[in-house]
Coordinates of C-alpha atoms and ligand atoms in Angstrom, one line a residue:
X1055 CA -4.0 21.3 13.3
X1056 CA -4.8 22.3 9.8
X1057 CA -8.3 22.4 8.5
X1058 CA -9.4 20.4 11.5
X1059 CA -6.9 17.7 10.8
X1060 CA -3.7 16.8 12.6
X1061 CA -0.6 17.5 10.6
X1062 CA 1.8 14.6 9.6
X1063 CA 5.2 15.2 8.2
X1064 CA 7.8 12.8 6.9
X1065 CA 10.8 12.9 4.6
X1066 CA 12.9 10.5 2.6
X1067 CA 16.3 10.9 1.1
X1068 CA 16.7 10.2 -2.6
X1069 CA 20.1 8.7 -2.1
X1070 CA 20.5 5.0 -2.8
X1071 CA 17.9 2.9 -4.5
X1072 CA 14.7 2.4 -2.5
X1073 CA 14.1 -1.2 -1.4
X1074 CA 11.1 -3.4 -0.9
X1075 CA 11.7 -2.7 2.8
X1076 CA 11.1 1.1 2.3
X1077 CA 8.0 0.3 0.4
X1078 CA 6.3 -2.3 2.6
X1079 CA 7.6 -0.6 5.8
X1080 CA 6.7 3.0 5.0
X1081 CA 5.4 4.2 1.7
X1082 CA 2.6 1.6 1.3
X1083 CA 1.2 2.5 4.7
X1084 CA 1.3 6.3 4.1
X1085 CA -1.4 5.9 1.5
X1086 CA -4.0 5.2 4.1
X1087 CA -3.2 8.2 6.2
X1088 CA -4.3 11.1 4.0
X1089 CA -7.9 11.0 5.0
X1090 CA -7.1 11.3 8.7
X1091 CA -4.1 13.7 8.5
X1092 CA -2.9 16.7 6.6
X1093 CA 0.2 15.1 5.1
X1094 CA 3.5 16.6 4.0
X1095 CA 6.0 14.2 2.4
X1096 CA 9.2 15.9 1.5
X1097 CA 12.0 14.7 -0.7
X1098 CA 14.8 15.9 1.6
X1099 CA 17.4 16.8 -1.0
X1100 CA 19.1 19.3 1.3
X1101 CA 19.9 16.5 3.7
X1102 CA 21.4 14.5 0.9
X1103 CA 24.3 16.9 0.3
X1104 CA 25.7 16.2 3.8
X1105 CA 27.6 13.4 1.9
X1106 CA 29.0 14.1 -1.6
X1107 CA 26.6 13.6 -4.4
X1108 CA 26.9 13.5 -8.2
X1109 CA 24.6 16.5 -9.2
X1110 CA 23.0 14.7 -12.2
X1111 CA 22.4 11.6 -10.2
X1112 CA 20.9 13.5 -7.2
X1113 CA 18.5 15.4 -9.5
X1114 CA 17.4 12.3 -11.2
X1115 CA 16.9 10.3 -8.1
X1116 CA 15.0 13.1 -6.3
X1117 CA 12.6 13.2 -9.2
X1118 CA 12.3 9.4 -9.3
X1119 CA 11.5 9.4 -5.6
X1120 CA 8.8 12.1 -6.0
X1121 CA 7.3 10.2 -8.8
X1122 CA 7.4 7.0 -6.8
X1123 CA 5.4 8.7 -4.0
X1124 CA 2.7 9.3 -6.5
X1125 CA 2.9 5.9 -8.1
X1126 CA 2.6 4.3 -4.7
X1127 CA -0.8 5.9 -4.4
X1128 CA -0.2 9.1 -2.5
X1129 CA -2.6 11.5 -4.2
X1130 CA -0.6 14.7 -4.7
X1131 CA -3.7 16.8 -4.6
X1132 CA -4.3 15.6 -1.0
X1133 CA -0.8 15.1 0.1
X1134 CA 1.8 17.8 -0.1
X1135 CA 4.6 16.1 -2.0
X1136 CA 7.5 18.5 -2.6
X1137 CA 11.3 19.0 -2.7
X1138 CA 12.8 20.4 0.5
X1139 CA 15.1 22.6 -1.5
X1140 CA 12.2 24.4 -3.1
X1141 CA 11.0 25.8 0.2
X1142 CA 13.8 28.1 1.5
X1143 CA 12.1 28.4 4.9
X1144 CA 13.7 25.1 5.8
X1145 CA 17.2 26.5 5.6
X1146 CA 16.1 29.7 7.3
X1147 CA 14.4 28.0 10.3
X1148 CA 17.4 25.6 10.5
X1149 CA 19.7 28.6 11.1
X1150 CA 17.5 29.9 13.9
X1151 CA 17.2 26.5 15.5
X1152 CA 21.0 26.0 15.3
X1153 CA 21.2 28.8 17.8
X1154 CA 18.9 26.8 20.2
X1155 CA 20.7 23.5 19.9
X1156 CA 23.8 22.5 21.9
X1157 CA 26.9 21.0 20.6
X1158 CA 26.7 18.4 23.3
X1159 CA 23.3 17.3 22.1
X1160 CA 24.5 16.9 18.5
X1161 CA 27.6 15.1 19.7
X1162 CA 25.4 12.5 21.2
X1163 CA 23.6 11.6 18.0
X1164 CA 24.4 8.1 17.0
X1165 CA 23.7 8.6 13.3
X1166 CA 26.3 11.4 13.3
X1167 CA 28.9 9.2 14.9
X1168 CA 28.1 6.4 12.4
X1169 CA 28.3 8.7 9.4
X1170 CA 31.4 10.5 10.6
X1171 CA 33.1 7.1 10.9
X1172 CA 31.9 6.1 7.4
X1173 CA 32.8 9.4 5.8
X1174 CA 35.9 10.2 7.7
X1175 CA 37.3 12.3 4.9
X1176 CA 34.3 14.6 4.9
X1177 CA 33.0 15.3 8.4
X1178 CA 31.4 18.6 7.4
X1179 CA 29.3 20.9 9.6
X1180 CA 26.2 20.0 7.7
X1181 CA 26.6 16.4 8.8
X1182 CA 26.8 17.6 12.3
X1183 CA 23.8 19.9 12.2
X1184 CA 21.7 17.4 10.1
X1185 CA 19.3 16.8 13.0
X1186 CA 18.6 20.6 13.3
X1187 CA 17.5 20.7 9.6
X1188 CA 15.3 17.8 10.3
X1189 CA 13.8 19.6 13.3
X1190 CA 13.2 22.6 11.1
X1191 CA 11.4 20.4 8.5
X1192 CA 9.1 19.1 11.2
X1193 CA 8.5 22.3 13.2
X1194 CA 7.8 24.5 10.1
X1195 CA 4.5 22.7 9.5
X1196 CA 3.3 22.7 13.1
X1197 CA 3.5 18.9 12.8
X1198 CA 1.6 16.7 15.2
X1199 CA 2.9 13.3 14.2
X1200 CA 6.0 12.0 12.4
X1201 CA 6.1 8.4 11.2
X1202 CA 9.7 7.5 11.6
X1203 CA 11.7 4.3 11.9
X1204 CA 13.6 3.5 15.1
X1205 CA 16.8 4.8 13.6
X1206 CA 15.3 8.3 13.5
X1207 CA 13.8 8.3 17.0
X1208 CA 16.8 10.1 18.5
X1209 CA 16.4 12.9 16.0
X1210 CA 12.7 13.2 16.8
X1211 CA 13.5 13.4 20.5
X1212 CA 15.9 16.2 19.8
X1213 CA 13.3 18.0 17.7
X1214 CA 10.9 17.8 20.7
X1215 CA 13.6 19.2 23.0
X1216 CA 14.3 22.1 20.7
X1217 CA 10.7 22.9 20.3
X1218 CA 10.1 22.8 24.1
X1219 CA 13.1 24.9 24.7
X1220 CA 12.0 27.5 22.2
X1221 CA 8.4 27.5 23.5
X1222 CA 9.6 27.9 27.1
X1223 CA 11.3 31.2 26.1
X1224 CA 8.9 32.6 23.5
X1225 CA 5.5 31.1 24.3
X1226 CA 3.7 28.6 22.2
X1227 CA 5.4 28.9 18.9
X1228 CA 5.8 25.3 17.8
X1229 CA 3.6 22.3 18.1
X1230 CA 5.6 19.6 19.9
X1231 CA 5.5 16.6 17.5
X1232 CA 5.1 13.0 18.5
X1233 CA 6.2 9.8 16.8
X1234 CA 3.4 8.3 14.8
X1235 CA 2.1 5.2 16.4
X1236 CA -0.5 3.6 14.3
X1237 CA -0.5 0.5 12.1
X1238 CA 3.2 0.1 11.4
X1239 CA 4.4 -1.5 8.3
X1240 CA 6.2 -4.8 8.0
X1241 CA 9.8 -4.7 9.1
X1242 CA 11.7 -6.3 6.3
X1243 CA 15.1 -7.8 6.9
X1244 CA 18.1 -8.4 4.6
X1245 CA 17.7 -11.5 2.5
X1246 CA 21.3 -12.5 3.2
X1247 CA 21.5 -11.7 6.9
X1248 CA 18.1 -11.7 8.6
X1249 CA 19.4 -10.1 11.7
X1250 CA 19.9 -6.9 9.8
X1251 CA 17.3 -4.5 8.3
X1252 CA 17.0 -4.6 4.5
X1253 CA 19.0 -1.5 3.5
X1254 CA 19.4 0.6 0.4
X1255 CA 23.1 0.9 1.3
X1256 CA 23.9 -2.8 1.6
X1257 CA 27.0 -3.7 -0.4
X1258 CA 25.6 -7.1 -1.2
X1259 CA 23.1 -6.6 -4.0
X1260 CA 21.5 -9.9 -3.2
X1261 CA 20.6 -8.7 0.3
X1262 CA 18.0 -6.2 -0.9
X1263 CA 15.2 -6.2 -3.4
X1264 CA 15.1 -2.8 -5.1
X1265 CA 11.8 -1.3 -6.1
X1266 CA 13.0 -1.1 -9.7
X1267 CA 14.4 -4.7 -9.9
X1268 CA 13.0 -6.6 -12.9
X1269 CA 10.9 -9.8 -12.3
X1270 CA 13.8 -12.2 -13.0
X1271 CA 16.1 -10.4 -10.6
X1272 CA 13.4 -10.5 -7.9
X1273 CA 12.8 -14.2 -8.3
X1274 CA 16.5 -14.9 -8.3
X1275 CA 17.1 -12.9 -5.1
X1276 CA 14.2 -14.7 -3.3
X1277 CA 15.6 -18.1 -4.4
X1278 CA 19.0 -17.2 -3.0
X1279 CA 17.6 -15.9 0.4
X1280 CA 19.4 -17.3 3.4
X1281 CA 17.2 -19.7 5.4
X1282 CA 18.2 -22.5 7.8
X1283 CA 18.7 -26.3 8.0
X1284 CA 15.6 -27.0 10.0
X1285 CA 13.6 -27.9 6.9
X1286 CA 10.1 -27.1 8.4
X1287 CA 8.1 -24.1 7.4
X1288 CA 7.1 -22.3 10.6
X1289 CA 7.0 -18.7 11.8
X1290 CA 9.4 -18.5 14.7
X1291 CA 12.3 -16.4 16.1
X1292 CA 14.6 -19.5 15.7
X1293 CA 14.2 -19.3 11.9
X1294 CA 14.6 -15.6 11.2
X1295 CA 15.3 -16.0 7.5
X1296 CA 12.2 -18.0 7.0
X1297 CA 10.2 -15.7 9.1
X1298 CA 11.4 -12.8 7.0
X1299 CA 10.3 -14.5 3.8
X1300 CA 6.9 -15.2 5.4
X1301 CA 6.7 -11.5 6.5
X1302 CA 7.4 -10.4 2.9
X1303 CA 4.8 -12.9 1.6
X1304 CA 2.2 -11.6 4.0
X1305 CA 2.9 -8.0 3.4
X1306 CA 2.5 -8.5 -0.3
X1307 CA -0.6 -10.7 -0.2
X1308 CA -2.4 -9.4 2.9
X1309 CA -2.4 -12.8 4.5
X1310 CA -1.6 -13.5 8.1
X1311 CA 1.5 -15.5 9.1
X1312 CA -0.8 -18.4 10.3
X1313 CA -2.5 -18.5 7.0
X1314 CA 0.8 -18.6 5.2
X1315 CA 2.3 -21.3 7.4
X1316 CA -0.8 -23.4 6.7
X1317 CA -0.6 -22.8 3.0
X1318 CA 3.0 -24.1 2.9
X1319 CA 2.6 -26.8 5.5
X1320 CA 4.8 -29.8 4.6
X1321 CA 6.4 -28.2 1.6
X1322 CA 10.0 -27.4 1.0
X1323 CA 11.7 -24.0 1.2
X1324 CA 12.0 -23.9 -2.5
X1325 CA 8.2 -23.7 -3.0
X1326 CA 7.9 -20.9 -0.5
X1327 CA 10.8 -18.9 -2.0
X1328 CA 9.1 -19.2 -5.4
X1329 CA 5.8 -18.1 -4.0
X1330 CA 7.5 -15.1 -2.3
X1331 CA 9.2 -14.1 -5.5
X1332 CA 5.8 -14.2 -7.4
X1333 CA 4.1 -12.2 -4.6
X1334 CA 6.8 -9.5 -4.7
X1335 CA 6.6 -9.4 -8.5
X1336 CA 2.9 -9.1 -8.2
X1337 CA 3.3 -5.9 -6.1
X1338 CA 6.3 -4.3 -7.8
X1339 CA 5.4 -4.9 -11.4
X1340 CA 2.2 -2.7 -11.3
X1341 CA 4.1 -0.2 -9.2
X1342 CA 6.9 0.0 -11.9
X1343 CA 4.3 0.3 -14.6
X1344 CA 2.7 3.3 -12.8
X1345 CA 6.1 4.9 -12.4
X1346 CA 6.7 4.5 -16.2
X1347 CA 3.3 6.0 -17.0
X1348 CA 3.9 9.0 -14.8
X1349 CA 7.4 9.6 -16.1
X1350 CA 5.9 10.0 -19.5
X1351 CA 3.7 12.8 -18.3
X1352 CA 6.3 15.4 -17.6
X1353 CA 3.9 18.3 -17.6
X1354 CA 1.8 16.7 -14.9
X1355 CA 4.7 16.0 -12.6
X1356 CA 6.0 19.5 -13.2
X1357 CA 2.7 21.0 -12.2
X1358 CA 2.6 18.9 -9.0
X1359 CA 6.2 20.0 -8.1
X1360 CA 5.3 23.6 -8.6
X1361 CA 1.9 23.7 -6.9
X1362 CA 3.0 21.7 -3.9
X1363 CA 6.1 23.7 -3.4
X1364 CA 3.9 26.8 -3.3
X1365 CA 1.5 25.1 -0.9
X1366 CA 4.3 24.0 1.4
X1367 CA 5.9 27.4 1.2
X1368 CA 2.7 29.1 2.2
X1369 CA 2.4 27.1 5.5
X1370 CA 6.2 27.2 6.2
X1371 CA 6.5 30.9 5.8
X1372 CA 3.6 31.4 8.3
X1373 CA 5.6 29.7 11.0
X1374 CA 8.9 31.4 9.9
X1375 CA 7.3 34.8 10.2
X1376 CA 6.1 34.0 13.7
X1377 CA 9.5 32.8 14.7
X1378 CA 11.2 35.9 13.3
X1379 CA 8.8 38.2 15.1
X1380 CA 9.4 36.3 18.4
X1381 CA 13.1 36.4 18.3
X1382 CA 13.2 40.1 17.4
X1383 CA 14.0 40.4 13.7
X1384 CA 12.5 43.6 12.3
X1385 CA 9.3 43.4 10.2
X1386 CA 9.7 43.5 6.5
X1387 CA 8.7 46.7 4.8
X1388 CA 6.1 46.0 2.1
Ligands
LIG680 N1 16.5 11.9 8.4 C1 15.5 11.1 7.8 C2 16.0 9.8 7.3 O1 17.1 9.7 6.9 C3 14.8 11.8 6.7 C4 14.1 13.1 7.2 C5 14.5 14.3 7.0 C6 12.9 13.1 7.9 N2 13.7 15.2 7.5 C7 12.7 14.5 8.1 C8 12.1 12.1 8.4 C9 11.6 14.9 8.9 C10 11.0 12.5 9.2 C11 10.7 13.9 9.4 O2 15.3 8.8 7.3

């Protein structure tokens, strides 16, 4: 609890280009949470270096993501939007938590196994302890709820285990976080393989709509989306490609699947695809314009970065001090 509100924490990596799936599934819904929760949204650049990054690209993308948070409607005066690397308490708590996490637990993490297989030439210790840094992110702010996708559930479970283990030894130091279950965003699938999630790391550029794609590219990708040979527009599991297009259409227009099906009743897939393209352009074009506006105002973004890092640092260091005292580190002499 902070100022009578529950605390919500989430983080996103600035690696890869964000997709329409990231926006409709996460970012767009976060905007509605700031009244109810005290929200922290971190650009988790420290997690990014577990795989090799080009420094210039990383810096640029991190800033672009932070700007995008604001452009998407997250008010940076109400939501603490900051770079993980600007708050050194993340690294400090991660070290402590490393000493309360078992190798066996980390060995079981499916994301570690996947990433180790994908980056076989660079299986570094950071990749292995990645979930511990994530636990530190969450526990530093006495977080009550964490909105995460299914792929991060295992990490959240581990975070809870670490918190409970620590609390069992030292008393109530950490709030034990829960997964945020509220209105979840639309789950957007790949345009080329509707059995897979739309992903920023898909090798096929036609599979994903990127948030910064121009209007023509968006229209073209929608037109090329994989459908089926049934030829009837309906919303069913048997037509996953079509259902995905309808989901995108609904998420962009606020319509229900039933309304959408009625609207396109008796029409060909081409008409639907065109309408989906226009609906996506209708959402992304204004978003891109707000990003461009914000990018021009360097001083404003810089101020947000500085002030929110200070705000995050204030809360984080409170928890860190408590942890240091509990585990027996000597008080600092002031
Ligand atoms: N690991 C998360 C992901 O890749 C990002 C992340 C880092 C995160 N720290 C977090 C998400 C804390 C939620 C809470 O998606």
